[in-house]
Amino acid sequence: MHGRSMPSAGHDLLDEFGSALAGWDWDVALLQETPPWWAPALSLRLGAEYRQVLTSRNALLPLRRAIATRWPDVIKSNGGGANAILVRRDRIVEHRIWRLRQLPERRWVHGVRLARGRWVANLHATVHNAAAAVEEGHAAAATALSWAAGEPVALGGDFNVRELSLPPLHYGGGHDVDHVFAAGFANHGQAEVLDAGRLSDHKPVLVTLTPEGPN
């Protein structure tokens, strides 16, 4: 939600988001609609590597940032946007991005290859247009599979549809419009919806996947 809360907190929430992430046990975090300057700050605080892709409304970013850090509920999504992948307990050895849509807003899938030979990709699909969101989900799945080239791959994010199938990826878990799909991984238990209080307008989802075959 571009660093905001529901209901409004009336101030910048970077510290609160950082504390929430620090309180959970995770290896890879997929974030959507983050202010572009958050991923570097979060990576330092959390001891994580990061890669991100800028989405929309990032012209004159220093000015947008100055307003967003002071009055986030005034500028809202016009503070600039990015999707980010944070990684702990492994190293990022490659980062790729692919544009799924240019208009009315740029939509991207981006992914990282980890040192242990696994891929994780992140998506934020078009909102208020289910057909476009489904099309982007399928394109993102095909792209992530091509990047992985047979290695285990997980694709997660905000798909903006509640039900979706992306074969040959299987469903790894999710909540509402936030989902994880995978190939070369087995599900380990049920997806868990975490408590982030009023941070964001989505509930964070924890999905545990176990690589199939030799680790």
mmCIF file of C-alpha atoms in Angstrom:
data_model
loop_
_atom_site.group_PDB
_atom_site.id
_atom_site.type_symbol
_atom_site.label_atom_id
_atom_site.label_comp_id
_atom_site.label_asym_id
_atom_site.label_seq_id
_atom_site.Cartn_x
_atom_site.Cartn_y
_atom_site.Cartn_z
ATOM 1 C CA MET A 1 0.000 0.000 0.000
ATOM 2 C CA HIS A 2 2.980 2.273 -0.749
ATOM 3 C CA GLY A 3 4.072 2.264 2.878
ATOM 4 C CA ARG A 4 0.719 3.186 4.408
ATOM 5 C CA SER A 5 -1.695 1.563 6.833
ATOM 6 C CA MET A 6 -5.414 0.954 7.234
ATOM 7 C CA PRO A 7 -6.660 2.966 9.030
ATOM 8 C CA SER A 8 -4.201 5.751 8.376
ATOM 9 C CA ALA A 9 -1.295 6.179 10.774
ATOM 10 C CA GLY A 10 -0.547 9.681 9.519
ATOM 11 C CA HIS A 11 3.219 9.206 9.343
ATOM 12 C CA ASP A 12 5.975 7.250 7.601
ATOM 13 C CA LEU A 13 5.868 3.557 8.572
ATOM 14 C CA LEU A 14 9.282 2.269 7.485
ATOM 15 C CA ASP A 15 10.303 1.435 11.063
ATOM 16 C CA GLU A 16 7.026 -0.370 11.746
ATOM 17 C CA PHE A 17 7.281 -2.436 8.560
ATOM 18 C CA GLY A 18 10.907 -3.251 9.380
ATOM 19 C CA SER A 19 9.958 -4.414 12.871
ATOM 20 C CA ALA A 20 7.198 -6.634 11.491
ATOM 21 C CA LEU A 21 9.541 -8.288 8.992
ATOM 22 C CA ALA A 22 12.200 -8.718 11.660
ATOM 23 C CA GLY A 23 9.719 -10.551 13.867
ATOM 24 C CA TRP A 24 8.949 -13.330 11.385
ATOM 25 C CA ASP A 25 11.067 -16.296 10.295
ATOM 26 C CA TRP A 26 11.577 -16.242 6.512
ATOM 27 C CA ASP A 27 14.164 -16.892 3.840
ATOM 28 C CA VAL A 28 12.699 -14.824 0.977
ATOM 29 C CA ALA A 29 10.242 -11.929 1.248
ATOM 30 C CA LEU A 30 8.246 -10.749 -1.768
ATOM 31 C CA LEU A 31 7.016 -7.167 -1.457
ATOM 32 C CA GLN A 32 4.716 -5.204 -3.745
ATOM 33 C CA GLU A 33 3.769 -1.514 -3.788
ATOM 34 C CA THR A 34 6.715 -0.441 -1.648
ATOM 35 C CA PRO A 35 8.250 3.037 -1.760
ATOM 36 C CA PRO A 36 11.385 2.692 -3.937
ATOM 37 C CA TRP A 37 13.721 3.779 -1.115
ATOM 38 C CA TRP A 38 12.452 1.144 1.319
ATOM 39 C CA ALA A 39 14.170 -1.989 -0.016
ATOM 40 C CA PRO A 40 17.730 -0.693 0.552
ATOM 41 C CA ALA A 41 16.822 0.414 4.083
ATOM 42 C CA LEU A 42 15.030 -2.834 4.915
ATOM 43 C CA SER A 43 17.885 -4.943 3.561
ATOM 44 C CA LEU A 44 20.355 -3.214 5.899
ATOM 45 C CA ARG A 45 18.089 -3.581 8.900
ATOM 46 C CA LEU A 46 17.252 -7.223 8.221
ATOM 47 C CA GLY A 47 20.666 -8.433 7.065
ATOM 48 C CA ALA A 48 19.232 -9.328 3.672
ATOM 49 C CA GLU A 49 20.179 -8.884 0.042
ATOM 50 C CA TYR A 50 17.601 -7.241 -2.187
ATOM 51 C CA ARG A 51 16.660 -6.621 -5.794
ATOM 52 C CA GLN A 52 13.789 -4.447 -6.953
ATOM 53 C CA VAL A 53 12.039 -3.163 -10.051
ATOM 54 C CA LEU A 54 10.456 0.284 -10.249
ATOM 55 C CA THR A 55 6.819 0.242 -11.281
ATOM 56 C CA SER A 56 4.857 3.468 -11.869
ATOM 57 C CA ARG A 57 4.890 7.129 -10.844
ATOM 58 C CA ASN A 58 8.634 7.399 -10.334
ATOM 59 C CA ALA A 59 9.371 10.586 -12.293
ATOM 60 C CA LEU A 60 10.847 13.341 -10.099
ATOM 61 C CA LEU A 61 11.392 10.688 -7.429
ATOM 62 C CA PRO A 62 13.358 12.893 -4.963
ATOM 63 C CA LEU A 63 10.399 15.279 -4.799
ATOM 64 C CA ARG A 64 7.913 12.429 -4.428
ATOM 65 C CA ARG A 65 10.033 10.925 -1.666
ATOM 66 C CA ALA A 66 10.218 14.225 0.214
ATOM 67 C CA ILE A 67 6.432 14.489 0.229
ATOM 68 C CA ALA A 68 5.781 10.797 0.894
ATOM 69 C CA THR A 69 8.014 10.617 3.964
ATOM 70 C CA ARG A 70 6.235 13.632 5.490
ATOM 71 C CA TRP A 71 2.647 13.218 4.293
ATOM 72 C CA PRO A 72 2.201 9.645 2.997
ATOM 73 C CA ASP A 73 -1.583 9.772 3.195
ATOM 74 C CA VAL A 74 -1.685 12.914 1.063
ATOM 75 C CA ILE A 75 0.455 11.703 -1.828
ATOM 76 C CA LYS A 76 -0.644 8.035 -1.519
ATOM 77 C CA SER A 77 0.501 5.924 -4.510
ATOM 78 C CA ASN A 78 1.969 9.003 -6.189
ATOM 79 C CA GLY A 79 4.947 8.658 -3.876
ATOM 80 C CA GLY A 80 6.364 6.146 -6.343
ATOM 81 C CA GLY A 81 6.272 2.377 -6.419
ATOM 82 C CA ALA A 82 8.536 -0.651 -6.549
ATOM 83 C CA ASN A 83 8.342 -4.416 -6.161
ATOM 84 C CA ALA A 84 11.153 -5.955 -4.144
ATOM 85 C CA ILE A 85 12.644 -9.336 -3.279
ATOM 86 C CA LEU A 86 14.563 -9.667 0.009
ATOM 87 C CA VAL A 87 16.752 -12.736 0.592
ATOM 88 C CA ARG A 88 18.286 -14.092 3.795
ATOM 89 C CA ARG A 89 20.280 -17.305 4.358
ATOM 90 C CA ASP A 90 21.356 -17.461 0.699
ATOM 91 C CA ARG A 91 22.988 -15.262 -1.928
ATOM 92 C CA ILE A 92 21.488 -13.668 -5.013
ATOM 93 C CA VAL A 93 23.569 -14.574 -8.057
ATOM 94 C CA GLU A 94 21.283 -13.282 -10.830
ATOM 95 C CA HIS A 95 18.369 -10.870 -11.235
ATOM 96 C CA ARG A 96 16.043 -10.677 -14.242
ATOM 97 C CA ILE A 97 13.023 -8.527 -15.070
ATOM 98 C CA TRP A 98 10.350 -8.720 -17.758
ATOM 99 C CA ARG A 99 7.677 -6.157 -18.554
ATOM 100 C CA LEU A 100 4.225 -7.704 -18.718
ATOM 101 C CA ARG A 101 2.250 -4.559 -19.544
ATOM 102 C CA GLN A 102 2.981 -0.924 -20.394
ATOM 103 C CA LEU A 103 -0.469 0.709 -20.102
ATOM 104 C CA PRO A 104 -2.436 1.831 -18.169
ATOM 105 C CA GLU A 105 0.384 1.104 -15.693
ATOM 106 C CA ARG A 106 3.656 -0.758 -16.077
ATOM 107 C CA ARG A 107 3.479 -4.285 -14.691
ATOM 108 C CA TRP A 108 6.575 -6.412 -14.227
ATOM 109 C CA VAL A 109 7.682 -9.832 -13.151
ATOM 110 C CA HIS A 110 11.173 -9.986 -11.691
ATOM 111 C CA GLY A 111 13.090 -12.895 -10.305
ATOM 112 C CA VAL A 112 16.320 -13.849 -8.587
ATOM 113 C CA ARG A 113 18.442 -16.965 -8.847
ATOM 114 C CA LEU A 114 19.860 -18.059 -5.518
ATOM 115 C CA ALA A 115 23.290 -19.568 -5.013
ATOM 116 C CA ARG A 116 21.737 -22.950 -4.194
ATOM 117 C CA GLY A 117 20.197 -23.132 -7.675
ATOM 118 C CA ARG A 118 16.634 -21.984 -7.039
ATOM 119 C CA TRP A 119 14.596 -19.187 -8.569
ATOM 120 C CA VAL A 120 12.081 -16.940 -6.839
ATOM 121 C CA ALA A 121 9.951 -14.484 -8.828
ATOM 122 C CA ASN A 122 7.675 -11.648 -7.753
ATOM 123 C CA LEU A 123 4.574 -10.154 -9.400
ATOM 124 C CA HIS A 124 2.010 -7.408 -8.865
ATOM 125 C CA ALA A 125 -0.759 -7.819 -11.410
ATOM 126 C CA THR A 126 -3.231 -5.284 -12.781
ATOM 127 C CA VAL A 127 -6.060 -4.294 -10.439
ATOM 128 C CA HIS A 128 -9.773 -3.956 -11.313
ATOM 129 C CA ASN A 129 -9.315 -5.965 -14.518
ATOM 130 C CA ALA A 130 -9.450 -9.703 -13.868
ATOM 131 C CA ALA A 131 -8.794 -10.680 -17.481
ATOM 132 C CA ALA A 132 -5.617 -8.587 -17.586
ATOM 133 C CA ALA A 133 -4.496 -9.930 -14.203
ATOM 134 C CA VAL A 134 -4.966 -13.555 -15.319
ATOM 135 C CA GLU A 135 -3.100 -12.880 -18.560
ATOM 136 C CA GLU A 136 -0.215 -11.356 -16.606
ATOM 137 C CA GLY A 137 -0.183 -14.290 -14.206
ATOM 138 C CA HIS A 138 0.212 -16.776 -17.047
ATOM 139 C CA ALA A 139 2.870 -14.648 -18.733
ATOM 140 C CA ALA A 140 4.760 -14.323 -15.445
ATOM 141 C CA ALA A 141 4.627 -18.087 -14.890
ATOM 142 C CA ALA A 142 5.944 -18.810 -18.380
ATOM 143 C CA THR A 143 8.700 -16.231 -17.912
ATOM 144 C CA ALA A 144 9.763 -17.569 -14.523
ATOM 145 C CA LEU A 145 9.855 -21.139 -15.862
ATOM 146 C CA SER A 146 12.018 -20.042 -18.780
ATOM 147 C CA TRP A 147 14.436 -18.299 -16.430
ATOM 148 C CA ALA A 148 14.637 -21.348 -14.170
ATOM 149 C CA ALA A 149 15.354 -23.711 -17.076
ATOM 150 C CA GLY A 150 14.479 -26.783 -15.020
ATOM 151 C CA GLU A 151 15.661 -25.557 -11.630
ATOM 152 C CA PRO A 152 13.135 -25.218 -8.792
ATOM 153 C CA VAL A 153 11.112 -22.028 -9.103
ATOM 154 C CA ALA A 154 8.528 -20.213 -6.995
ATOM 155 C CA LEU A 155 6.363 -17.345 -8.222
ATOM 156 C CA GLY A 156 4.490 -15.238 -5.703
ATOM 157 C CA GLY A 157 2.851 -11.898 -5.231
ATOM 158 C CA ASP A 158 -0.354 -9.937 -5.562
ATOM 159 C CA PHE A 159 -2.216 -11.529 -8.484
ATOM 160 C CA ASN A 160 -5.334 -9.385 -7.950
ATOM 161 C CA VAL A 161 -7.618 -12.391 -8.514
ATOM 162 C CA ARG A 162 -8.785 -14.764 -5.805
ATOM 163 C CA GLU A 163 -8.691 -17.983 -7.841
ATOM 164 C CA LEU A 164 -6.078 -18.868 -10.443
ATOM 165 C CA SER A 165 -4.390 -21.925 -11.941
ATOM 166 C CA LEU A 166 -0.977 -21.678 -13.606
ATOM 167 C CA PRO A 167 0.048 -25.159 -14.820
ATOM 168 C CA PRO A 168 2.629 -26.614 -14.861
ATOM 169 C CA LEU A 169 3.199 -24.642 -11.652
ATOM 170 C CA HIS A 170 1.277 -26.057 -8.696
ATOM 171 C CA TYR A 171 -0.415 -24.003 -6.026
ATOM 172 C CA GLY A 172 1.789 -23.462 -3.013
ATOM 173 C CA GLY A 173 -0.633 -21.463 -0.890
ATOM 174 C CA GLY A 174 -2.016 -18.011 -0.381
ATOM 175 C CA HIS A 175 -4.742 -15.777 0.989
ATOM 176 C CA ASP A 176 -7.302 -13.643 -0.827
ATOM 177 C CA VAL A 177 -5.493 -12.277 -3.943
ATOM 178 C CA ASP A 178 -1.955 -13.086 -2.730
ATOM 179 C CA HIS A 179 -0.647 -16.439 -3.961
ATOM 180 C CA VAL A 180 2.463 -18.575 -4.374
ATOM 181 C CA PHE A 181 2.929 -21.097 -7.205
ATOM 182 C CA ALA A 182 5.891 -23.428 -7.615
ATOM 183 C CA ALA A 183 7.608 -26.145 -9.636
ATOM 184 C CA GLY A 184 10.363 -28.373 -8.271
ATOM 185 C CA PHE A 185 9.182 -27.617 -4.729
ATOM 186 C CA ALA A 186 6.807 -29.550 -2.481
ATOM 187 C CA ASN A 187 4.387 -27.835 -0.126
ATOM 188 C CA HIS A 188 5.343 -28.101 3.531
ATOM 189 C CA GLY A 189 2.184 -27.592 5.562
ATOM 190 C CA GLN A 190 -0.512 -25.000 5.022
ATOM 191 C CA ALA A 191 -0.018 -21.334 4.208
ATOM 192 C CA GLU A 192 -0.117 -19.161 7.328
ATOM 193 C CA VAL A 193 -1.686 -15.716 7.452
ATOM 194 C CA LEU A 194 0.452 -13.535 9.719
ATOM 195 C CA ASP A 195 -0.645 -10.696 11.970
ATOM 196 C CA ALA A 196 0.741 -7.354 10.835
ATOM 197 C CA GLY A 197 -1.758 -5.250 12.731
ATOM 198 C CA ARG A 198 -2.956 -2.370 10.586
ATOM 199 C CA LEU A 199 0.105 -2.299 8.324
ATOM 200 C CA SER A 200 -0.856 -2.401 4.630
ATOM 201 C CA ASP A 201 -4.227 -3.368 3.166
ATOM 202 C CA HIS A 202 -3.158 -7.016 2.650
ATOM 203 C CA LYS A 203 -2.473 -9.733 5.190
ATOM 204 C CA PRO A 204 1.078 -11.119 4.947
ATOM 205 C CA VAL A 205 1.190 -14.788 3.937
ATOM 206 C CA LEU A 206 3.889 -17.272 4.938
ATOM 207 C CA VAL A 207 4.350 -20.243 2.590
ATOM 208 C CA THR A 208 6.918 -22.978 3.264
ATOM 209 C CA LEU A 209 8.265 -24.913 0.269
ATOM 210 C CA THR A 210 10.740 -27.793 0.332
ATOM 211 C CA PRO A 211 12.913 -28.484 -2.727
ATOM 212 C CA GLU A 212 12.227 -31.831 -4.345
ATOM 213 C CA GLY A 213 15.229 -34.102 -4.801
ATOM 214 C CA PRO A 214 18.764 -33.225 -3.606
ATOM 215 C CA ASN A 215 19.017 -29.872 -1.763
#
